PDB file of C-alpha atoms and ligand atoms in Angstrom:
ATOM      1  CA  MET A  17      -9.871   1.207 -20.095  1.00 96.00           C
ATOM      2  CA  MET A  18      -6.737   2.828 -20.806  1.00 98.00           C
ATOM      3  CA  ILE A  19      -5.465   6.002 -19.392  1.00 98.00           C
ATOM      4  CA  ARG A  20      -2.851   7.935 -21.734  1.00 98.00           C
ATOM      5  CA  PRO A  21      -1.760  11.554 -21.764  1.00 98.00           C
ATOM      6  CA  ALA A  22      -4.396  13.951 -23.396  1.00 98.00           C
ATOM      7  CA  THR A  23      -3.890  15.062 -27.201  1.00 98.00           C
ATOM      8  CA  PRO A  24      -5.255  17.801 -29.076  1.00 98.00           C
ATOM      9  CA  SER A  25      -7.920  15.499 -30.872  1.00 98.00           C
ATOM     10  CA  ASP A  26      -9.382  14.754 -27.566  1.00 98.00           C
ATOM     11  CA  ALA A  27     -10.754  17.987 -27.068  1.00 98.00           C
ATOM     12  CA  GLU A  28     -14.263  17.010 -28.316  1.00 98.00           C
ATOM     13  CA  GLY A  29     -14.380  14.093 -26.253  1.00 98.00           C
ATOM     14  CA  MET A  30     -13.181  16.005 -22.953  1.00 98.00           C
ATOM     15  CA  LYS A  31     -15.773  18.578 -23.850  1.00 98.00           C
ATOM     16  CA  ALA A  32     -18.228  15.950 -23.930  1.00 98.00           C
ATOM     17  CA  VAL A  33     -17.228  14.765 -20.469  1.00 98.00           C
ATOM     18  CA  HIS A  34     -17.928  18.441 -19.169  1.00 98.00           C
ATOM     19  CA  ASP A  35     -21.646  18.508 -21.020  1.00 98.00           C
ATOM     20  CA  GLU A  36     -22.354  15.235 -19.339  1.00 98.00           C
ATOM     21  CA  ILE A  37     -21.075  16.283 -15.649  1.00 98.00           C
ATOM     22  CA  PHE A  38     -23.339  19.715 -15.779  1.00 98.00           C
ATOM     23  CA  ALA A  39     -26.292  17.545 -17.510  1.00 98.00           C
ATOM     24  CA  ALA A  40     -25.945  15.492 -14.348  1.00 97.00           C
ATOM     25  CA  GLY A  41     -26.274  18.933 -12.228  1.00 95.00           C
ATOM     26  CA  LEU A  42     -22.698  18.397 -10.873  1.00 95.00           C
ATOM     27  CA  ARG A  43     -21.113  21.230 -12.802  1.00 95.00           C
ATOM     28  CA  LYS A  44     -22.243  25.284 -12.884  1.00 93.00           C
ATOM     29  CA  SER A  45     -21.366  25.372 -16.601  1.00 97.00           C
ATOM     30  CA  PRO A  46     -21.711  22.875 -19.703  1.00 98.00           C
ATOM     31  CA  GLY A  47     -18.223  22.329 -21.577  1.00 98.00           C
ATOM     32  CA  ASP A  48     -16.579  24.831 -23.523  1.00 98.00           C
ATOM     33  CA  LEU A  49     -13.776  23.516 -26.418  1.00 98.00           C
ATOM     34  CA  ALA A  50     -11.840  26.500 -26.257  1.00 98.00           C
ATOM     35  CA  GLN A  51     -11.684  26.442 -22.170  1.00 98.00           C
ATOM     36  CA  VAL A  52     -10.905  23.177 -22.555  1.00 98.00           C
ATOM     37  CA  ARG A  53      -8.118  23.421 -25.040  1.00 98.00           C
ATOM     38  CA  ALA A  54      -6.548  26.469 -23.062  1.00 98.00           C
ATOM     39  CA  ASN A  55      -6.604  25.148 -19.567  1.00 97.00           C
ATOM     40  CA  TYR A  56      -5.948  21.722 -20.177  1.00 98.00           C
ATOM     41  CA  ILE A  57      -4.256  20.348 -23.509  1.00 98.00           C
ATOM     42  CA  ASP A  58      -2.128  23.583 -24.490  1.00 97.00           C
ATOM     43  CA  ALA A  59      -1.903  24.893 -20.984  1.00 96.00           C
ATOM     44  CA  GLU A  60       1.528  26.381 -20.626  1.00 95.00           C
ATOM     45  CA  ASN A  61       1.777  25.145 -16.954  1.00 97.00           C
ATOM     46  CA  ARG A  62       0.814  21.605 -17.719  1.00 98.00           C
ATOM     47  CA  ILE A  63       2.723  18.958 -15.523  1.00 98.00           C
ATOM     48  CA  GLY A  64       0.611  16.247 -16.886  1.00 98.00           C
ATOM     49  CA  CYS A  65      -3.154  15.685 -18.768  1.00 98.00           C
ATOM     50  CA  PHE A  66      -4.456  12.123 -18.730  1.00 98.00           C
ATOM     51  CA  VAL A  67      -7.665  10.722 -20.243  1.00 98.00           C
ATOM     52  CA  ALA A  68      -9.093   7.726 -19.204  1.00 98.00           C
ATOM     53  CA  VAL A  69     -10.718   6.333 -22.701  1.00 98.00           C
ATOM     54  CA  ASP A  70     -13.084   2.800 -23.197  1.00 97.00           C
ATOM     55  CA  ASP A  71     -12.402   0.109 -25.972  1.00 96.00           C
ATOM     56  CA  GLU A  72     -14.155   2.442 -28.365  1.00 96.00           C
ATOM     57  CA  GLY A  73     -12.290   5.139 -27.681  1.00 95.00           C
ATOM     58  CA  ARG A  74     -14.598   6.999 -26.166  1.00 97.00           C
ATOM     59  CA  ILE A  75     -13.598   9.603 -23.161  1.00 98.00           C
ATOM     60  CA  LEU A  76     -14.868   8.215 -19.912  1.00 98.00           C
ATOM     61  CA  GLY A  77     -12.930  11.253 -17.973  1.00 98.00           C
ATOM     62  CA  PHE A  78      -9.772  13.046 -17.609  1.00 99.00           C
ATOM     63  CA  GLN A  79      -7.097  14.733 -14.818  1.00 98.00           C
ATOM     64  CA  SER A  80      -5.112  17.557 -14.961  1.00 98.00           C
ATOM     65  CA  LEU A  81      -2.642  18.703 -12.985  1.00 98.00           C
ATOM     66  CA  ARG A  82      -0.904  22.180 -13.511  1.00 98.00           C
ATOM     67  CA  HIS A  83       1.698  24.248 -11.617  1.00 98.00           C
ATOM     68  CA  SER A  84       0.259  26.856  -9.455  1.00 97.00           C
ATOM     69  CA  TRP A  85       0.134  30.161 -11.542  1.00 92.00           C
ATOM     70  CA  ALA A  86       0.298  33.481  -9.905  1.00 91.00           C
ATOM     71  CA  ASP A  87      -3.219  34.879  -8.826  1.00 92.00           C
ATOM     72  CA  ASN A  88      -4.690  31.681  -9.094  1.00 93.00           C
ATOM     73  CA  PRO A  89      -8.137  31.857  -8.206  1.00 89.00           C
ATOM     74  CA  TYR A  90      -7.582  28.913  -5.972  1.00 90.00           C
ATOM     75  CA  GLY A  91      -5.199  31.039  -3.975  1.00 91.00           C
ATOM     76  CA  VAL A  92      -2.622  28.152  -3.908  1.00 95.00           C
ATOM     77  CA  ALA A  93       0.822  28.719  -3.249  1.00 94.00           C
ATOM     78  CA  GLU A  94       3.325  28.941  -5.758  1.00 94.00           C
ATOM     79  CA  GLY A  95       5.600  25.726  -6.176  1.00 95.00           C
ATOM     80  CA  TRP A  96       2.488  23.636  -5.982  1.00 98.00           C
ATOM     81  CA  GLY A  97       0.761  21.416  -8.243  1.00 98.00           C
ATOM     82  CA  ILE A  98      -3.146  22.131  -8.532  1.00 98.00           C
ATOM     83  CA  ILE A  99      -5.420  19.093  -9.999  1.00 98.00           C
ATOM     84  CA  GLY A 100      -8.541  18.950 -11.116  1.00 98.00           C
ATOM     85  CA  THR A 101     -10.507  15.590 -12.103  1.00 98.00           C
ATOM     86  CA  HIS A 102     -13.653  15.120 -14.381  1.00 98.00           C
ATOM     87  CA  VAL A 103     -15.096  11.793 -14.849  1.00 98.00           C
ATOM     88  CA  SER A 104     -18.387  11.102 -16.896  1.00 98.00           C
ATOM     89  CA  PRO A 105     -21.428  10.329 -14.628  1.00 98.00           C
ATOM     90  CA  ARG A 106     -22.164   7.246 -17.018  1.00 97.00           C
ATOM     91  CA  ALA A 107     -18.655   5.916 -15.974  1.00 98.00           C
ATOM     92  CA  ALA A 108     -18.649   6.788 -12.136  1.00 97.00           C
ATOM     93  CA  ARG A 109     -17.708   4.582  -9.427  1.00 98.00           C
ATOM     94  CA  GLN A 110     -15.633   2.170 -11.645  1.00 98.00           C
ATOM     95  CA  GLY A 111     -12.219   3.078 -10.774  1.00 98.00           C
ATOM     96  CA  VAL A 112     -11.672   5.810 -13.584  1.00 98.00           C
ATOM     97  CA  GLY A 113     -10.750   8.274 -11.236  1.00 98.00           C
ATOM     98  CA  SER A 114      -8.479   6.529  -9.156  1.00 98.00           C
ATOM     99  CA  GLY A 115      -6.813   5.029 -12.658  1.00 98.00           C
ATOM    100  CA  LEU A 116      -6.350   8.903 -13.640  1.00 98.00           C
ATOM    101  CA  PHE A 117      -4.760   9.216 -10.335  1.00 98.00           C
ATOM    102  CA  ARG A 118      -1.933   7.045 -10.671  1.00 98.00           C
ATOM    103  CA  ALA A 119      -0.806   8.688 -13.672  1.00 98.00           C
ATOM    104  CA  THR A 120      -1.117  11.829 -12.352  1.00 98.00           C
ATOM    105  CA  LEU A 121       1.163  11.198  -9.414  1.00 98.00           C
ATOM    106  CA  ALA A 122       3.455   9.501 -11.037  1.00 98.00           C
ATOM    107  CA  ALA A 123       4.125  12.522 -13.416  1.00 98.00           C
ATOM    108  CA  ALA A 124       3.956  14.804 -10.137  1.00 98.00           C
ATOM    109  CA  LYS A 125       6.955  12.602  -8.914  1.00 97.00           C
ATOM    110  CA  VAL A 126       8.597  13.105 -11.860  1.00 97.00           C
ATOM    111  CA  ALA A 127       8.105  16.724 -11.914  1.00 97.00           C
ATOM    112  CA  GLY A 128       9.212  17.107  -8.417  1.00 97.00           C
ATOM    113  CA  LEU A 129       6.269  17.827  -6.781  1.00 97.00           C
ATOM    114  CA  GLU A 130       5.866  17.902  -3.308  1.00 97.00           C
ATOM    115  CA  ASN A 131       2.421  19.555  -2.679  1.00 98.00           C
ATOM    116  CA  ILE A 132      -0.957  18.741  -4.886  1.00 98.00           C
ATOM    117  CA  ASP A 133      -3.976  21.371  -4.162  1.00 98.00           C
ATOM    118  CA  ALA A 134      -7.338  20.367  -4.835  1.00 98.00           C
ATOM    119  CA  SER A 135     -10.143  23.033  -4.431  1.00 97.00           C
ATOM    120  CA  ILE A 136     -13.395  21.577  -4.266  1.00 97.00           C
ATOM    121  CA  GLY A 137     -16.811  22.929  -3.829  1.00 95.00           C
ATOM    122  CA  ALA A 138     -18.304  22.825  -0.318  1.00 96.00           C
ATOM    123  CA  ASP A 139     -21.315  21.276  -1.593  1.00 95.00           C
ATOM    124  CA  ASN A 140     -19.617  18.878  -3.693  1.00 96.00           C
ATOM    125  CA  ALA A 141     -19.734  15.752  -1.010  1.00 96.00           C
ATOM    126  CA  LEU A 142     -18.917  13.067  -3.676  1.00 96.00           C
ATOM    127  CA  GLY A 143     -15.850  15.256  -5.169  1.00 98.00           C
ATOM    128  CA  GLN A 144     -14.407  15.302  -1.369  1.00 98.00           C
ATOM    129  CA  ALA A 145     -15.080  12.077  -0.750  1.00 98.00           C
ATOM    130  CA  TYR A 146     -12.885  11.018  -3.723  1.00 98.00           C
ATOM    131  CA  TYR A 147      -9.688  13.333  -2.585  1.00 98.00           C
ATOM    132  CA  GLU A 148     -10.090  11.796   0.218  1.00 98.00           C
ATOM    133  CA  ALA A 149     -10.098   8.252  -0.880  1.00 98.00           C
ATOM    134  CA  MET A 150      -7.109   8.922  -2.914  1.00 98.00           C
ATOM    135  CA  GLY A 151      -5.179  10.454  -0.160  1.00 98.00           C
ATOM    136  CA  PHE A 152      -5.438  14.131   0.075  1.00 98.00           C
ATOM    137  CA  ARG A 153      -6.637  15.887   3.238  1.00 98.00           C
ATOM    138  CA  THR A 154      -8.312  19.008   4.110  1.00 98.00           C
ATOM    139  CA  TYR A 155      -5.586  21.656   5.365  1.00 97.00           C
ATOM    140  CA  ARG A 156      -7.906  25.028   4.813  1.00 97.00           C
ATOM    141  CA  THR A 157     -11.366  26.174   3.809  1.00 97.00           C
ATOM    142  CA  THR A 158     -12.452  29.342   1.936  1.00 91.00           C
ATOM    143  CA  ASP A 159     -15.316  31.023   0.157  1.00 84.00           C
ATOM    144  CA  GLY A 160     -17.461  27.552  -0.431  1.00 93.00           C
ATOM    145  CA  LEU A 161     -14.109  25.461  -0.832  1.00 96.00           C
ATOM    146  CA  VAL A 162     -12.918  22.929   0.927  1.00 97.00           C
ATOM    147  CA  CYS A 163      -9.288  22.801  -0.207  1.00 97.00           C
ATOM    148  CA  LYS A 164      -7.337  19.030   0.356  1.00 98.00           C
ATOM    149  CA  VAL A 165      -3.242  18.796   0.178  1.00 98.00           C
ATOM    150  CA  TYR A 166      -1.676  15.672  -1.110  1.00 98.00           C
ATOM    151  CA  ARG A 167       1.894  15.315   0.161  1.00 98.00           C
ATOM    152  CA  VAL A 168       3.794  13.736  -2.595  1.00 98.00           C
ATOM    153  CA  ASP A 169       6.507  11.374  -1.049  1.00 92.00           C
ATOM    154  CA  GLN A 170       9.761  12.357  -3.241  1.00 81.00           C
ATOM    155  CA  THR A 171      11.861   9.948  -1.423  1.00 75.00           C
TER     156      THR A 171
HETATM  157  C1  COA B 229     -15.380  12.966  -8.390  1.00 74.51           C
HETATM  158  C2  COA B 229     -14.821  12.030  -9.271  1.00 74.51           C
HETATM  159  C3  COA B 229     -13.835  12.394 -10.207  1.00 74.51           C
HETATM  160  C4  COA B 229     -14.853  10.685  -8.727  1.00 74.51           C
HETATM  161  O1  COA B 229     -14.504   9.945  -9.953  1.00 74.51           O
HETATM  162  P1  COA B 229     -14.908   8.204 -10.198  1.00 74.51           P
HETATM  163  O2  COA B 229     -14.015   7.678 -11.417  1.00 74.51           O
HETATM  164  O3  COA B 229     -16.120   7.692  -9.962  1.00 74.51           O
HETATM  165  O4  COA B 229     -14.157   7.443  -8.626  1.00 74.51           O
HETATM  166  P2  COA B 229     -13.372   5.996  -8.172  1.00 74.51           P
HETATM  167  O5  COA B 229     -14.653   5.068  -9.129  1.00 74.51           O
HETATM  168  O6  COA B 229     -12.387   6.005  -9.130  1.00 74.51           O
HETATM  169  O7  COA B 229     -13.594   5.961  -6.614  1.00 74.51           O
HETATM  170  C5  COA B 229     -12.549   6.095  -5.785  1.00 74.51           C
HETATM  171  C6  COA B 229     -13.368   6.458  -4.439  1.00 74.51           C
HETATM  172  O8  COA B 229     -13.375   7.551  -4.376  1.00 74.51           O
HETATM  173  C7  COA B 229     -14.660   7.362  -3.586  1.00 74.51           C
HETATM  174  N1  COA B 229     -15.943   7.647  -4.360  1.00 74.51           N
HETATM  175  C8  COA B 229     -15.662   8.128  -5.557  1.00 74.51           C
HETATM  176  N2  COA B 229     -17.375   8.302  -5.899  1.00 74.51           N
HETATM  177  C9  COA B 229     -18.109   8.254  -4.807  1.00 74.51           C
HETATM  178  C10 COA B 229     -19.166   8.635  -4.297  1.00 74.51           C
HETATM  179  N3  COA B 229     -20.499   9.097  -5.013  1.00 74.51           N
HETATM  180  N4  COA B 229     -20.088   8.775  -2.721  1.00 74.51           N
HETATM  181  C11 COA B 229     -18.642   8.357  -1.757  1.00 74.51           C
HETATM  182  N5  COA B 229     -17.349   7.925  -2.183  1.00 74.51           N
HETATM  183  C12 COA B 229     -16.738   7.762  -3.255  1.00 74.51           C
HETATM  184  C13 COA B 229     -14.674   6.063  -3.237  1.00 74.51           C
HETATM  185  O9  COA B 229     -14.041   5.877  -1.861  1.00 74.51           O
HETATM  186  C14 COA B 229     -13.818   5.404  -4.267  1.00 74.51           C
HETATM  187  O10 COA B 229     -13.525   4.122  -3.738  1.00 74.51           O
HETATM  188  P3  COA B 229     -14.065   2.922  -3.794  1.00 74.51           P
HETATM  189  O11 COA B 229     -15.477   3.009  -5.138  1.00 74.51           O
HETATM  190  O12 COA B 229     -13.466   1.704  -3.599  1.00 74.51           O
HETATM  191  O13 COA B 229     -15.525   2.864  -2.887  1.00 74.51           O
HETATM  192  C15 COA B 229     -16.230  11.845 -10.321  1.00 74.51           C
HETATM  193  O14 COA B 229     -17.220  11.782  -9.737  1.00 74.51           O
HETATM  194  C16 COA B 229     -16.783  13.383 -10.837  1.00 74.51           C
HETATM  195  O15 COA B 229     -15.799  13.805 -11.883  1.00 74.51           O
HETATM  196  N6  COA B 229     -17.319  13.981 -10.295  1.00 74.51           N
HETATM  197  C17 COA B 229     -18.281  15.634 -11.355  1.00 74.51           C
HETATM  198  C18 COA B 229     -16.584  16.564 -10.972  1.00 74.51           C
HETATM  199  C19 COA B 229     -16.313  16.450  -9.662  1.00 74.51           C
HETATM  200  O16 COA B 229     -16.781  16.375  -8.719  1.00 74.51           O
HETATM  201  N7  COA B 229     -14.677  16.761  -9.725  1.00 74.51           N
HETATM  202  C20 COA B 229     -13.762  16.358  -8.227  1.00 74.51           C
HETATM  203  C21 COA B 229     -14.184  17.694  -7.747  1.00 74.51           C
HETATM  204  S1  COA B 229     -13.557  19.196  -8.277  1.00 74.51           S
END
Protein backbone atom coordinates (compact mmCIF):
# COMPACT_ATOMS: atom_id res chain seq x y z
CA MET A 1 0.00 0.00 0.00
CA MET A 2 1.20 3.46 -0.88
CA ILE A 3 -0.04 6.73 0.65
CA ARG A 4 0.23 9.86 -1.50
CA PRO A 5 -1.54 13.19 -2.04
CA ALA A 6 -4.76 12.96 -4.07
CA THR A 7 -4.61 14.27 -7.65
CA PRO A 8 -7.42 15.11 -10.11
CA SER A 9 -7.06 11.70 -11.78
CA ASP A 10 -8.03 10.03 -8.46
CA ALA A 11 -11.59 11.41 -8.54
CA GLU A 12 -13.18 8.27 -10.06
CA GLY A 13 -11.43 5.97 -7.60
CA MET A 14 -12.41 8.13 -4.64
CA LYS A 15 -16.02 8.15 -5.83
CA ALA A 16 -15.86 4.34 -6.09
CA VAL A 17 -14.74 4.19 -2.44
CA HIS A 18 -17.84 6.20 -1.48
CA ASP A 19 -19.99 3.84 -3.58
CA GLU A 20 -18.50 0.82 -1.80
CA ILE A 21 -19.05 2.35 1.65
CA PHE A 22 -22.65 3.17 0.64
CA ALA A 23 -23.23 -0.38 -0.66
CA ALA A 24 -22.08 -1.71 2.71
CA GLY A 25 -24.68 0.44 4.47
CA LEU A 26 -22.06 2.64 6.13
CA ARG A 27 -22.90 5.83 4.24
CA LYS A 28 -26.18 7.63 3.56
CA SER A 29 -25.53 8.50 -0.10
CA PRO A 30 -23.56 7.00 -3.00
CA GLY A 31 -20.49 8.64 -4.50
CA ASP A 32 -20.75 11.86 -6.50
CA LEU A 33 -17.90 12.88 -8.77
CA ALA A 34 -18.60 16.62 -8.59
CA GLN A 35 -18.71 16.48 -4.79
CA VAL A 36 -15.48 14.52 -4.60
CA ARG A 37 -13.77 17.17 -6.70
CA ALA A 38 -15.30 20.14 -4.88
CA ASN A 39 -15.01 18.81 -1.32
CA TYR A 40 -11.66 17.06 -1.46
CA ILE A 41 -9.49 17.43 -4.54
CA ASP A 42 -10.11 21.07 -5.44
CA ALA A 43 -11.27 22.27 -2.01
CA GLU A 44 -10.05 25.82 -1.37
CA ASN A 45 -9.60 25.06 2.31
CA ARG A 46 -7.65 21.86 1.66
CA ILE A 47 -4.72 21.28 4.00
CA GLY A 48 -4.14 17.72 2.90
CA CYS A 49 -5.99 15.01 1.03
CA PHE A 50 -4.28 11.65 0.86
CA VAL A 51 -5.16 8.44 -0.95
CA ALA A 52 -4.10 4.90 -0.07
CA VAL A 53 -3.39 2.91 -3.22
CA ASP A 54 -2.81 -0.83 -3.68
CA ASP A 55 -0.18 -2.49 -5.92
CA GLU A 56 -2.47 -2.22 -8.97
CA GLY A 57 -3.03 1.47 -8.38
CA ARG A 58 -6.57 0.98 -7.07
CA ILE A 59 -7.68 3.40 -4.39
CA LEU A 60 -8.40 1.70 -1.05
CA GLY A 61 -9.36 4.80 0.85
CA PHE A 62 -8.73 8.49 1.36
CA GLN A 63 -8.59 11.08 4.10
CA SER A 64 -9.14 14.81 3.86
CA LEU A 65 -8.06 17.59 6.20
CA ARG A 66 -9.50 21.03 5.63
CA HIS A 67 -9.41 24.35 7.44
CA SER A 68 -12.67 24.94 9.24
CA TRP A 69 -14.89 27.26 7.19
CA ALA A 70 -17.55 29.79 8.18
CA ASP A 71 -20.94 28.21 8.94
CA ASN A 72 -19.63 24.66 8.54
CA PRO A 73 -22.39 22.13 9.27
CA TYR A 74 -20.48 20.68 12.24
CA GLY A 75 -20.16 23.95 14.18
CA VAL A 76 -16.39 23.58 14.31
CA ALA A 77 -14.48 26.62 15.53
CA GLU A 78 -12.45 28.80 13.19
CA GLY A 79 -8.78 27.90 13.10
CA TRP A 80 -9.42 24.20 13.61
CA GLY A 81 -8.96 21.45 11.06
CA ILE A 82 -11.81 19.19 9.96
CA ILE A 83 -10.96 15.61 9.06
CA GLY A 84 -12.87 13.01 7.05
CA THR A 85 -11.89 9.37 6.49
CA HIS A 86 -13.23 6.98 3.88
CA VAL A 87 -11.89 3.44 3.56
CA SER A 88 -13.45 0.83 1.31
CA PRO A 89 -15.00 -2.07 3.27
CA ARG A 90 -12.96 -4.44 1.09
CA ALA A 91 -9.81 -2.98 2.67
CA ALA A 92 -11.12 -2.51 6.21
CA ARG A 93 -9.08 -3.27 9.32
CA GLN A 94 -5.83 -3.59 7.39
CA GLY A 95 -4.18 -0.41 8.60
CA VAL A 96 -5.33 1.82 5.73
CA GLY A 97 -6.95 4.38 8.03
CA SER A 98 -3.93 4.39 10.33
CA GLY A 99 -1.56 4.91 7.42
CA LEU A 100 -3.66 7.78 6.12
CA PHE A 101 -3.65 9.47 9.51
CA ARG A 102 0.14 9.41 9.71
CA ALA A 103 0.26 11.44 6.48
CA THR A 104 -2.56 13.75 7.57
CA LEU A 105 -0.98 14.44 10.94
CA ALA A 106 2.29 15.40 9.28
CA ALA A 107 0.36 17.83 7.05
CA ALA A 108 -1.46 19.24 10.09
CA LYS A 109 1.84 19.97 11.79
CA VAL A 110 3.24 21.69 8.70
CA ALA A 111 0.07 23.82 8.56
CA GLY A 112 0.48 24.74 12.24
CA LEU A 113 -2.89 23.30 13.27
CA GLU A 114 -3.47 22.80 16.96
CA ASN A 115 -6.86 21.08 16.88
CA ILE A 116 -8.48 18.64 14.47
CA ASP A 117 -12.20 17.90 14.66
CA ALA A 118 -13.77 14.60 13.66
CA SER A 119 -17.58 14.79 13.69
CA ILE A 120 -18.93 11.25 13.57
CA GLY A 121 -22.47 9.93 13.44
CA ALA A 122 -23.60 8.87 16.90
CA ASP A 123 -24.65 5.55 15.35
CA ASN A 124 -21.26 5.01 13.69
CA ALA A 125 -19.52 2.86 16.29
CA LEU A 126 -16.67 1.82 14.05
CA GLY A 127 -15.93 5.40 12.99
CA GLN A 128 -15.81 6.38 16.66
CA ALA A 129 -13.55 3.42 17.49
CA TYR A 130 -11.20 4.33 14.66
CA TYR A 131 -10.78 7.97 15.71
CA GLU A 132 -10.44 6.99 19.35
CA ALA A 133 -7.64 4.59 18.33
CA MET A 134 -5.94 7.45 16.46
CA GLY A 135 -5.92 9.53 19.67
CA PHE A 136 -9.05 11.65 19.20
CA ARG A 137 -11.22 12.27 22.27
CA THR A 138 -14.86 13.32 22.56
CA TYR A 139 -15.24 17.02 23.44
CA ARG A 140 -18.93 17.54 22.66
CA THR A 141 -21.99 15.77 21.31
CA THR A 142 -24.70 17.40 19.23
CA ASP A 143 -27.52 16.60 16.82
CA GLY A 144 -26.74 12.93 16.49
CA LEU A 145 -23.02 13.61 16.22
CA VAL A 146 -20.13 12.66 18.43
CA CYS A 147 -17.41 15.30 17.97
CA LYS A 148 -13.87 14.27 18.78
CA VAL A 149 -10.75 16.39 18.87
CA TYR A 150 -7.12 15.56 18.25
CA ARG A 151 -4.77 18.00 20.00
CA VAL A 152 -1.76 18.38 17.73
CA ASP A 153 1.50 18.64 19.61
CA GLN A 154 3.34 21.44 17.83
CA THR A 155 6.49 21.15 19.94
C1 LIG B 1 -13.59 3.92 10.18
C2 LIG B 1 -12.60 3.59 9.07
C3 LIG B 1 -12.02 4.86 8.52
C4 LIG B 1 -11.48 2.72 9.66
O1 LIG B 1 -10.49 2.50 8.65
P1 LIG B 1 -9.56 1.20 8.68
O2 LIG B 1 -8.63 1.29 7.52
O3 LIG B 1 -10.41 -0.01 8.76
O4 LIG B 1 -8.77 1.42 10.05
P2 LIG B 1 -7.45 0.66 10.54
O5 LIG B 1 -7.39 -0.71 9.95
O6 LIG B 1 -6.28 1.54 10.33
O7 LIG B 1 -7.76 0.52 12.11
C5 LIG B 1 -7.14 1.34 13.07
C6 LIG B 1 -7.79 1.09 14.42
O8 LIG B 1 -9.13 1.61 14.43
C7 LIG B 1 -9.97 0.76 15.24
N1 LIG B 1 -10.98 0.13 14.38
C8 LIG B 1 -11.03 0.15 13.03
N2 LIG B 1 -12.10 -0.54 12.59
C9 LIG B 1 -12.75 -1.00 13.68
C10 LIG B 1 -13.91 -1.79 13.90
N3 LIG B 1 -14.65 -2.26 12.87
N4 LIG B 1 -14.28 -2.09 15.17
C11 LIG B 1 -13.54 -1.65 16.22
N5 LIG B 1 -12.41 -0.90 16.08
C12 LIG B 1 -12.03 -0.58 14.84
C13 LIG B 1 -9.06 -0.30 15.83
O9 LIG B 1 -8.54 0.14 17.07
C14 LIG B 1 -7.95 -0.37 14.77
O10 LIG B 1 -6.73 -0.88 15.27
P3 LIG B 1 -6.50 -2.49 15.30
O11 LIG B 1 -6.95 -3.05 13.99
O12 LIG B 1 -5.02 -2.61 15.52
O13 LIG B 1 -7.32 -2.98 16.45
C15 LIG B 1 -13.29 2.78 7.94
O14 LIG B 1 -13.91 1.66 8.48
C16 LIG B 1 -14.33 3.58 7.16
O15 LIG B 1 -14.00 4.33 6.26
N6 LIG B 1 -15.62 3.41 7.49
C17 LIG B 1 -16.71 4.05 6.72
C18 LIG B 1 -16.70 5.56 6.78
C19 LIG B 1 -16.54 6.09 8.19
O16 LIG B 1 -17.18 5.60 9.11
N7 LIG B 1 -15.67 7.10 8.34
C20 LIG B 1 -15.29 7.66 9.64
C21 LIG B 1 -16.33 8.40 10.34
S1 LIG B 1 -16.94 9.82 9.51
